[in-house]
Coordinates of C-alpha atoms and ligand atoms in Angstrom, one line a residue:
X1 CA 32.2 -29.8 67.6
X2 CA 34.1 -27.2 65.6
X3 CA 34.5 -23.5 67.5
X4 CA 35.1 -22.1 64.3
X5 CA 32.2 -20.8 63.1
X6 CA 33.6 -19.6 59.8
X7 CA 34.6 -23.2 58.9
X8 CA 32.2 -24.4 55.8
X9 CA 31.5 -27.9 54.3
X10 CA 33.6 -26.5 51.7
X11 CA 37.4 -26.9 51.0
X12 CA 38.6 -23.4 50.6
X13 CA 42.6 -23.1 50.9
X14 CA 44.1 -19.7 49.9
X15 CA 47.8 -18.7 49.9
X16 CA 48.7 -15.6 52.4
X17 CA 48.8 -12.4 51.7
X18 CA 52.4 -12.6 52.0
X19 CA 52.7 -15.1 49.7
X20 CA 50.8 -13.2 47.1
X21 CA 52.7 -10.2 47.9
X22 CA 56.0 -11.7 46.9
X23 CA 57.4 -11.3 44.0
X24 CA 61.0 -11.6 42.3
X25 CA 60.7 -9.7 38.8
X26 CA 63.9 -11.0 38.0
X27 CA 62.3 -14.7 37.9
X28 CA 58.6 -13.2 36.2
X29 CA 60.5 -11.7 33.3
X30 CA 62.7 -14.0 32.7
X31 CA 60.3 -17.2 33.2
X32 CA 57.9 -14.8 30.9
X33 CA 60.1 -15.1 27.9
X34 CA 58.8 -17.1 25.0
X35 CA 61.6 -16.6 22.7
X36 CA 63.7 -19.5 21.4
X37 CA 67.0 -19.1 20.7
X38 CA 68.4 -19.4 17.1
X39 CA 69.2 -23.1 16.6
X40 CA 72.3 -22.5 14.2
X41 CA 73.8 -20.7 17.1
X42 CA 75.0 -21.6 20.7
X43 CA 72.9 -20.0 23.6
X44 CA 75.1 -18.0 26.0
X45 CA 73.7 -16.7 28.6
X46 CA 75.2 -13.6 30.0
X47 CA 72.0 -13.1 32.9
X48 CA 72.9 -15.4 35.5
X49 CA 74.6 -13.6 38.3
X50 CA 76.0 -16.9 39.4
X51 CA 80.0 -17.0 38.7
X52 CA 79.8 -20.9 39.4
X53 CA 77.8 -21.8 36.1
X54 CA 80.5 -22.1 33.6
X55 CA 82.7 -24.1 36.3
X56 CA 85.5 -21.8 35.0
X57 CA 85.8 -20.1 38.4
X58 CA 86.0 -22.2 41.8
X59 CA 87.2 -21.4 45.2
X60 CA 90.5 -22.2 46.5
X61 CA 91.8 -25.8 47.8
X62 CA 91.8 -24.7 50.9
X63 CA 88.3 -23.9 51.6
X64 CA 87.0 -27.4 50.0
X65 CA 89.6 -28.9 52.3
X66 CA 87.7 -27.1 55.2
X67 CA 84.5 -28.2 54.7
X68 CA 86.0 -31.9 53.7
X69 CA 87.4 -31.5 57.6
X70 CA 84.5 -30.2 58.8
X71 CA 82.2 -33.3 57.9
X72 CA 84.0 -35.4 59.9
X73 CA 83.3 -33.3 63.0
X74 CA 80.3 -34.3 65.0
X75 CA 79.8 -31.2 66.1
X76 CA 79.0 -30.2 62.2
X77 CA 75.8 -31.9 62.2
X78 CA 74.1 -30.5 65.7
X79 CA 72.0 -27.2 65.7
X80 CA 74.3 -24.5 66.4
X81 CA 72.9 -21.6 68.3
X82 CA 70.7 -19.8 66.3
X83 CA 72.8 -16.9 66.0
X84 CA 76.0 -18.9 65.4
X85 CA 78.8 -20.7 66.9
X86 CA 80.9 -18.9 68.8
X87 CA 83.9 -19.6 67.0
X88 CA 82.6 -19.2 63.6
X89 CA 81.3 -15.2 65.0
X90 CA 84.9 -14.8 66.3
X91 CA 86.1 -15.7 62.8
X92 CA 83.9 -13.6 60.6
X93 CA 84.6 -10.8 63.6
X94 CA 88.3 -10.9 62.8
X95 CA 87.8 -11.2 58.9
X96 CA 85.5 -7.8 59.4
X97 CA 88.2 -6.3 61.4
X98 CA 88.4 -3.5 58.3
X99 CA 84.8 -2.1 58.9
X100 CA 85.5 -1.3 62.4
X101 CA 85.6 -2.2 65.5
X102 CA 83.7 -5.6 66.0
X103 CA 83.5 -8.8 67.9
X104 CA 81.7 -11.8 67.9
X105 CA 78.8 -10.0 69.9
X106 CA 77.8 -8.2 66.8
X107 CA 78.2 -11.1 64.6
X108 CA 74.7 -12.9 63.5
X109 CA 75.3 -16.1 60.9
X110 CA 72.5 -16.3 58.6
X111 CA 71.6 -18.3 55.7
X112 CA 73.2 -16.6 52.9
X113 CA 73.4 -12.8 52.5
X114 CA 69.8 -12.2 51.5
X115 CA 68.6 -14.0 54.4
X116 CA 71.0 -11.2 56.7
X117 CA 68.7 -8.9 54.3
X118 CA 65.8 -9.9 55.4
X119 CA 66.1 -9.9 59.3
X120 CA 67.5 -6.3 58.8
X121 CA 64.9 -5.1 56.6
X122 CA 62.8 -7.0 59.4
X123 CA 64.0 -5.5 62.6
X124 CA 64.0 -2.0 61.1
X125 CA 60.7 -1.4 59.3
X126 CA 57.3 -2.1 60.1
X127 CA 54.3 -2.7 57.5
X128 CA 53.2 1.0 56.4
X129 CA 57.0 2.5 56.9
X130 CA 59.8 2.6 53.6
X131 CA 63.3 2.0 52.8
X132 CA 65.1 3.7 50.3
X133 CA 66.9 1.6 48.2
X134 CA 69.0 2.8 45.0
X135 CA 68.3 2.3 41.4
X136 CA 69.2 0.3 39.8
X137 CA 69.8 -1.8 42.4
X138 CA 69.6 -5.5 43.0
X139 CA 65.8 -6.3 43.5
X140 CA 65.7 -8.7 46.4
X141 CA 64.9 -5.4 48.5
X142 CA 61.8 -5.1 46.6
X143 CA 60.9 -9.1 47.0
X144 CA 61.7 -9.0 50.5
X145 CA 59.5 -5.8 51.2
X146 CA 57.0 -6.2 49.7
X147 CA 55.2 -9.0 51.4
X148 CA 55.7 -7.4 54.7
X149 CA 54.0 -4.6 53.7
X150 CA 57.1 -2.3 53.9
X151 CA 57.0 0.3 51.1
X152 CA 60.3 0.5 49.0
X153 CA 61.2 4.1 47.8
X154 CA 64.2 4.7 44.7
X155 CA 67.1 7.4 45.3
X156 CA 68.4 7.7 41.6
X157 CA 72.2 6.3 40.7
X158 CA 73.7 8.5 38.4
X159 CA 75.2 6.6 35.3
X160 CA 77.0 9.5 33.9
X161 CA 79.0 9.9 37.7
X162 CA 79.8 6.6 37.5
X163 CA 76.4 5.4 39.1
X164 CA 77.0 8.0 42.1
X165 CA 74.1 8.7 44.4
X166 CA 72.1 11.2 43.5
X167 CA 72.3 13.3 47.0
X168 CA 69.7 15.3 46.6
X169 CA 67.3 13.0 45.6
X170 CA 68.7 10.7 48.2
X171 CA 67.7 13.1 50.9
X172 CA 64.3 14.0 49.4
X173 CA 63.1 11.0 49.6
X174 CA 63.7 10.7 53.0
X175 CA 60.2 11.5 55.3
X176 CA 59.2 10.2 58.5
X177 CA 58.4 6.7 57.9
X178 CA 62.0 6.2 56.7
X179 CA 63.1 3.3 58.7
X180 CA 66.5 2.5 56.5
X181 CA 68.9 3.6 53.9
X182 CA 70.1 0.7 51.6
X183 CA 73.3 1.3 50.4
X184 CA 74.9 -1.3 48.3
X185 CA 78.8 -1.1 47.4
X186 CA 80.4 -2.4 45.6
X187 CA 77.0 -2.4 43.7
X188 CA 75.0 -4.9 41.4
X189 CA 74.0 -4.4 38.9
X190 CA 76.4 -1.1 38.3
X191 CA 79.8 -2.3 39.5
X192 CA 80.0 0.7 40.7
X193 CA 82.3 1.6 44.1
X194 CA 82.0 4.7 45.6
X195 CA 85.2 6.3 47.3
X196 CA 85.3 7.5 51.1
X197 CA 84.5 11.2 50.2
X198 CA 81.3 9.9 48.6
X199 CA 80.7 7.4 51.7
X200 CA 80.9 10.7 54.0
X201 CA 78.0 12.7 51.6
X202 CA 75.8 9.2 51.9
X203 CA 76.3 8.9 56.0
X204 CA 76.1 13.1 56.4
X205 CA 72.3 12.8 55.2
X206 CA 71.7 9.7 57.1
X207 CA 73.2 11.5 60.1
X208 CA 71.1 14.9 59.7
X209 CA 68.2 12.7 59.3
X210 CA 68.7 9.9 61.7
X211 CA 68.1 7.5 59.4
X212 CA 70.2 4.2 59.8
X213 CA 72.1 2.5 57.2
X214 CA 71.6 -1.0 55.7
X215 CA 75.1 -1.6 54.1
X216 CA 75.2 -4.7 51.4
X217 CA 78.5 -5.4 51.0
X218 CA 78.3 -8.8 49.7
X219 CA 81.3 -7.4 46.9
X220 CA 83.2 -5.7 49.9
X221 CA 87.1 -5.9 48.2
X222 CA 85.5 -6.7 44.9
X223 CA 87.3 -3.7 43.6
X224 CA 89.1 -3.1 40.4
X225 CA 93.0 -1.7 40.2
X226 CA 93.0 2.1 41.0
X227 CA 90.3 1.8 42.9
X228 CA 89.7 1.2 46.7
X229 CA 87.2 -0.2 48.8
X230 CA 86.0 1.1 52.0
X231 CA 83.5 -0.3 54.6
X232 CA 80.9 2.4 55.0
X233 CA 80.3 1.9 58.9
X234 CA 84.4 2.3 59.4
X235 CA 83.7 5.8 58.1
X236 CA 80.8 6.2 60.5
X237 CA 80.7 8.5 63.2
X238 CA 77.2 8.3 64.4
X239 CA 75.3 6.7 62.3
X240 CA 74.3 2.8 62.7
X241 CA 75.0 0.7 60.0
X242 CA 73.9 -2.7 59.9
X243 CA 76.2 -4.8 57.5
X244 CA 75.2 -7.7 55.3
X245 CA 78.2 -9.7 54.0
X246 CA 78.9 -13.3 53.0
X247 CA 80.8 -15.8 51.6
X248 CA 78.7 -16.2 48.0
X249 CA 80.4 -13.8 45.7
X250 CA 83.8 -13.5 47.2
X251 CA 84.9 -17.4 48.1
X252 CA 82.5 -18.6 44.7
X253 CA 80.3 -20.4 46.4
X254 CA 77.0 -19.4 46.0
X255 CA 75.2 -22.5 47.1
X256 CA 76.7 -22.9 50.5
X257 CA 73.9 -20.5 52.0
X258 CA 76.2 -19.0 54.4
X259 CA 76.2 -15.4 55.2
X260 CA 76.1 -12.4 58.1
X261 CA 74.7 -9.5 59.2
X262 CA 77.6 -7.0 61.2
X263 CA 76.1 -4.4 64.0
X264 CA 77.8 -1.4 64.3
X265 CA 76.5 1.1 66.7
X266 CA 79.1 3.0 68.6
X267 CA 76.7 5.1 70.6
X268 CA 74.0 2.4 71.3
X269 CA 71.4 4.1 69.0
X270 CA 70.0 0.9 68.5
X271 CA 70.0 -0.8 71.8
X272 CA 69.3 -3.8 73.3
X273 CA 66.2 -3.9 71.6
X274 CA 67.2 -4.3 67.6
X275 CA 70.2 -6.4 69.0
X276 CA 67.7 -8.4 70.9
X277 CA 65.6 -8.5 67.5
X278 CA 67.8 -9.6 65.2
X279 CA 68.8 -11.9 68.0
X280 CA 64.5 -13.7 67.9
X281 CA 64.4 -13.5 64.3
X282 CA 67.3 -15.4 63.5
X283 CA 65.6 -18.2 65.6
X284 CA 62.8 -18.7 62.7
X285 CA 65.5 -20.8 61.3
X286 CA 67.0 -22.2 63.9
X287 CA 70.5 -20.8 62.7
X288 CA 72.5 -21.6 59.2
X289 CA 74.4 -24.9 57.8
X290 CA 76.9 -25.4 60.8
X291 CA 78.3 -28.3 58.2
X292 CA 79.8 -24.8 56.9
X293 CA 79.5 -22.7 60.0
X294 CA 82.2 -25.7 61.2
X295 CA 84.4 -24.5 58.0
X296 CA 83.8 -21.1 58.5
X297 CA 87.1 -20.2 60.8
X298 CA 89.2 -22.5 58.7
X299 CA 87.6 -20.4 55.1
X300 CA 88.4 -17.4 56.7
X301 CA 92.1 -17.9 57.9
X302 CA 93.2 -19.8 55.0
X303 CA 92.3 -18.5 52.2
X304 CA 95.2 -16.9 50.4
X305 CA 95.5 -13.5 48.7
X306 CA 96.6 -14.6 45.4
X307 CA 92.8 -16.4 45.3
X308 CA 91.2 -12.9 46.1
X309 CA 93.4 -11.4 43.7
X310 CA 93.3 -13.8 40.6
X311 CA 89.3 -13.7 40.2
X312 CA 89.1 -10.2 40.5
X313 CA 92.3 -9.4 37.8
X314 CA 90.4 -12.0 36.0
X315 CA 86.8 -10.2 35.8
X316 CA 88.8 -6.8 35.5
X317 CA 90.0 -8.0 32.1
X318 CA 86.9 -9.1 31.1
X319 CA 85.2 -6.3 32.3
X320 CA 88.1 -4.5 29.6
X321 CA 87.3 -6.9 27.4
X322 CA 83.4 -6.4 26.9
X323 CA 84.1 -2.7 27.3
X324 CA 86.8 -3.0 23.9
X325 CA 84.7 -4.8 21.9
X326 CA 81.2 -3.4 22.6
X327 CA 82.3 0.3 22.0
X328 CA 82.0 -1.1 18.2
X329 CA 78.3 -1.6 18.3
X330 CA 76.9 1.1 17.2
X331 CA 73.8 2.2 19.6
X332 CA 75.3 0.9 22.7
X333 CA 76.6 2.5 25.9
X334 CA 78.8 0.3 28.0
X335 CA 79.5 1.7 31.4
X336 CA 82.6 0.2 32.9
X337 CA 82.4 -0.8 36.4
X338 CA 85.1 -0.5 38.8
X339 CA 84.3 -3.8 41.0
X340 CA 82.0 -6.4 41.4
X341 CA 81.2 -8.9 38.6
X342 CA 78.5 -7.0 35.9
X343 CA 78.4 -4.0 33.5
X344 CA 75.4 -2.3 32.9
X345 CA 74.7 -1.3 29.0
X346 CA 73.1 1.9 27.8
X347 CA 70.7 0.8 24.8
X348 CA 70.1 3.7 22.6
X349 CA 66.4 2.4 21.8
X350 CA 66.0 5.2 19.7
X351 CA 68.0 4.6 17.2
X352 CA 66.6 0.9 16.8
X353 CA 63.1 1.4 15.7
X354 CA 62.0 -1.7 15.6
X355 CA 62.2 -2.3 18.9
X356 CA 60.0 -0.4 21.6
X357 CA 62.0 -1.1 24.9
X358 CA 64.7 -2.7 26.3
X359 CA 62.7 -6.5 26.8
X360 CA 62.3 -6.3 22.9
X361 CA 65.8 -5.7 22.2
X362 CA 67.0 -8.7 24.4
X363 CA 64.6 -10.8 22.9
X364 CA 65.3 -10.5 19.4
X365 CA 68.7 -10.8 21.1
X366 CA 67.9 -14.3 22.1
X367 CA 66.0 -15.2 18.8
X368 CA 68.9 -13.7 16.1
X369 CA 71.8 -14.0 18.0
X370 CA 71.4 -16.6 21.2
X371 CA 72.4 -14.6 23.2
X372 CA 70.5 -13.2 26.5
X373 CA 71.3 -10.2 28.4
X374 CA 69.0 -9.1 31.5
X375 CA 67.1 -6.5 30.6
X376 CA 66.9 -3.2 32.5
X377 CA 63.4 -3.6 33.4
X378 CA 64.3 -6.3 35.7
X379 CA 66.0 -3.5 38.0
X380 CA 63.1 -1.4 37.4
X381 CA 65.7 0.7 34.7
X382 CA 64.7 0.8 31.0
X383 CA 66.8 1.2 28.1
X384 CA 69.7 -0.8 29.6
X385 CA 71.2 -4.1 30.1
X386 CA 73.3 -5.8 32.6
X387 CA 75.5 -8.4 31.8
X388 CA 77.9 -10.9 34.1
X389 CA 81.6 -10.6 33.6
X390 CA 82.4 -14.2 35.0
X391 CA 82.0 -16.2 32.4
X392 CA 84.8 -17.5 30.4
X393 CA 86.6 -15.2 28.3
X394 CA 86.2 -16.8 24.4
X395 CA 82.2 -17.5 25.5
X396 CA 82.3 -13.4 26.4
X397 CA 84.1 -12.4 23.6
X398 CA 81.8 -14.2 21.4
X399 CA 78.9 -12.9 23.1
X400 CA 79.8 -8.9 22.5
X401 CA 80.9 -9.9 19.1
X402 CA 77.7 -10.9 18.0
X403 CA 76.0 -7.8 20.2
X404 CA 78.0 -5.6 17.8
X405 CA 76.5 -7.8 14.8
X406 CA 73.2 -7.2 16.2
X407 CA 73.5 -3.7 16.8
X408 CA 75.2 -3.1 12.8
X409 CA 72.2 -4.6 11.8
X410 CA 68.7 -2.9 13.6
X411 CA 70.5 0.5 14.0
X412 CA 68.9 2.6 12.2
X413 CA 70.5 6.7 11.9
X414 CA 71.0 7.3 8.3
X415 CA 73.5 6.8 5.7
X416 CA 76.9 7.4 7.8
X417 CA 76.1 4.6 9.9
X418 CA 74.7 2.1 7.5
X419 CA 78.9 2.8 5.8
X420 CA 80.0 1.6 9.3
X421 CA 77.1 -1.2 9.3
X422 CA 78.6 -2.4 5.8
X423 CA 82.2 -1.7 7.3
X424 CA 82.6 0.8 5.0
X425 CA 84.2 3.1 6.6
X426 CA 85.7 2.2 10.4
X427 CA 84.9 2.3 13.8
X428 CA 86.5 5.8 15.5
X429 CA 85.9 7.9 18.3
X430 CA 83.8 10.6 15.8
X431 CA 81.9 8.5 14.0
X432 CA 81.1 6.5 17.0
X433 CA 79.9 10.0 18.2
X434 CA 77.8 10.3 15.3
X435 CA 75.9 7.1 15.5
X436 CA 75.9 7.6 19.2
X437 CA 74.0 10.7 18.7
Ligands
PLP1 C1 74.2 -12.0 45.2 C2 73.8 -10.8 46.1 C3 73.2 -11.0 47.3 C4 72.7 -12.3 47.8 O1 73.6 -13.2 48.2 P1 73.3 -14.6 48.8 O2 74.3 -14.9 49.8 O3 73.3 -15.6 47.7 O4 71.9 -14.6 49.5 C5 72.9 -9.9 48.1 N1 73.2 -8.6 47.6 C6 73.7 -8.4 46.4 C7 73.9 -7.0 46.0 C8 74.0 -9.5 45.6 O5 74.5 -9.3 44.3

């Protein structure tokens, strides 16, 4: 006999509240589109922030010959602990050796970087408390959260500071339900990386507050020439930073599912207890891939410079590149990054009065032009666009080209600019101004 009284003669199967409180906008707006690209054209996609998907980018012999080694281990196929193996923690320890002082004890393996996002988020917050997370900012924060009942709150990036934090703001948005500060650099979607005086303002409001830091720094050395990355928790006097790193972005492989989380909390502000935490919830999975936890030490060690240093002198010139040829398109605002692997695009949707917002605009995009760039919206930031700097070059090229084509021909600011739309009179810095304006 059944002890549940509730029970009916009725099926009646409903999906958790999580579950219906989980949501990726990314995915919804994208999946949403109806538009079909123009036939007479190719698509290009410029929206997929996966550098893997033109198969013009792939990570270095010696890391395929790692994991080709580590198959034929036995110990590859086993559970591993659920934290890690030892050896793999020692390896990513050493590897980390720049953001401080760390060893294998505050190493947890997790299954890619957004699953080291979740158990931090996780151990931190409880349903009813916030974490502030920057906009725009990549939106898994918001996913994550949300089902959990955590509350996300925006500090505001400044694009005209080169996406800086907005201090002030930052620290006004702080209140006693606070449990974390999300700082991610180098950033996505900005390509933004903030130097170590800027570091210091962020972790001088955490500190005054006692607020710890969540550190994403999935792009850590993802950094353009003239420009310098620095871990924030290496700057750190007080403050506990958890770190969230990986090797998706950097070693171009996005699909291997293997990431980590980095404790750093040199006057055991956090304790036994969030160590211990992080410790139980990476046991809901039982622990990552140890097919590439097995590679891991081998990835780590052998990887050589010039690999690091090709892809990121590659997506520097594109990044010039896009930013060359998309200062002709009359309307537009392309911010150049300083690291990472997008730009994010000011759209002057004034000026384009056919269009009412930014999901317009990269629609007709799609439907004129076959071309599709991810609209702001999908970082919860209208009126710009973000697009990925890893595809090849002649595809990119192509892509702005027919941006600026666009641009000539739904900009709509009088007779100065319809010269320049009918290449009447050129491109310069003043009449740019002028149709800018
Ligand atoms: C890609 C990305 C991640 C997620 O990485 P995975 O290892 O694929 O989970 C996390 N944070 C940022 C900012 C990213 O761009």
């Amino acid at each position: 006999m059944s002890q549940r009284g509730r029970r009916t003669q009725e099926w009646d199967v409903r999906a958790s509240t999580l579950a219906r409180n989980t949501h990726n906008l990314i995915r919804s707006i994208v999946e949403n589109l109806t538009v079909e690209p123009n036939p007479s054209k190719p698509f290009i996609a410029l929206s997929v922030g996966d550098p893997t998907t033109f198969g013009n980018l792939n990570p270095p012999e010696q890391v395929l010959q790692a994991v080709r080694e580590s198959i034929e281990l036995h110990t590859s196929r086993g559970y591993g602990p659920a934290k890690g193996h030892q050896e793999a923690r020692e390896a990513v320890a050493e590897y980390s050796a720049h953001q401080g002082n760390v060893t294998a004890e505050d190493v947890i393996l997790c299954s890619g970087c957004s699953h080291a996002i979740e158990l931090v988020i996780s151990v931190l917050a409880d349903s009813g408390q916030n974490i502030l997370v920057p906009r725009p900012g990549f939106m898994i924060y918001k996913t994550l959260a949300e089902g959990l009942g955590i509350v996300i709150k925006y500090y505001k990036l400044l694009p005209d500071k080169q996406w800086m934090v907005d201090l002030d703001d930052l620290e006004n948005q702080i209140d006693d339900d606070t449990a974390a500060i999300i700082v991610i650099n180098p950033s996505n979607p900005c390509g933004s990386v903030y130097n170590k005086e800027h570091l210091n303002d962020i972790l001088d409001i955490a500190s005054r507050n006692r607020v710890p830091i969540i550190a994403d720094e999935i792009y850590e050395h993802f950094v353009f020439s003239g420009n310098e990355f620095t871990a924030i928790s290496s700057l750190s006097k007080d403050v506990p930073v958890l770190t969230c790193s990986g090797l998706t972005k950097r070693f171009l492989v996005p699909g291997w599912r293997l990431g980590w989380i980095i404790i750093h909390d040199r006057h055991n502000i956090l304790g036994k207890e969030v160590r211990n935490g992080l410790a139980n919830l990476a046991t809901r999975i039982l622990g990552p891939s140890t097919l590439i936890q097995r590679a891991l030490p081998a990835i780590l060690k052998y990887t050589p410079q010039s690999f690091f240093d090709e892809v990121v002198l590659f997506i520097e010139n594109q990044a010039k590149m896009a930013f060359e040829e998309l200062r002709r398109a009359p309307g537009l605002r392309p911010i150049m990054p300083q690291g990472a692997m997008y730009m994010m695009i000011e759209i002057k949707i004034s000026l384009f009065p056919e269009f009412k917002n930014d999901l317009q605009f990269v629609e007709r995009m799609v439907s004129e032009q076959s071309v599709f760039c991810l609209p702001g919206r999908c970082f919860e930031y209208p009126n710009f666009m973000r697009i990925v700097l890893t595809v090849p070059e002649d595809i990119l090229r192509e892509a702005c080209q027919r941006l600026v084509i666009f641009c000539k021909e739904h900009i709509d600011i009088g007779e100065k600019c319809k010269e320049i739309d009918n290449n009447i009179i050129p491109v310069t810095n003043e009449t740019e101004f002028i149709c800018d304006n």
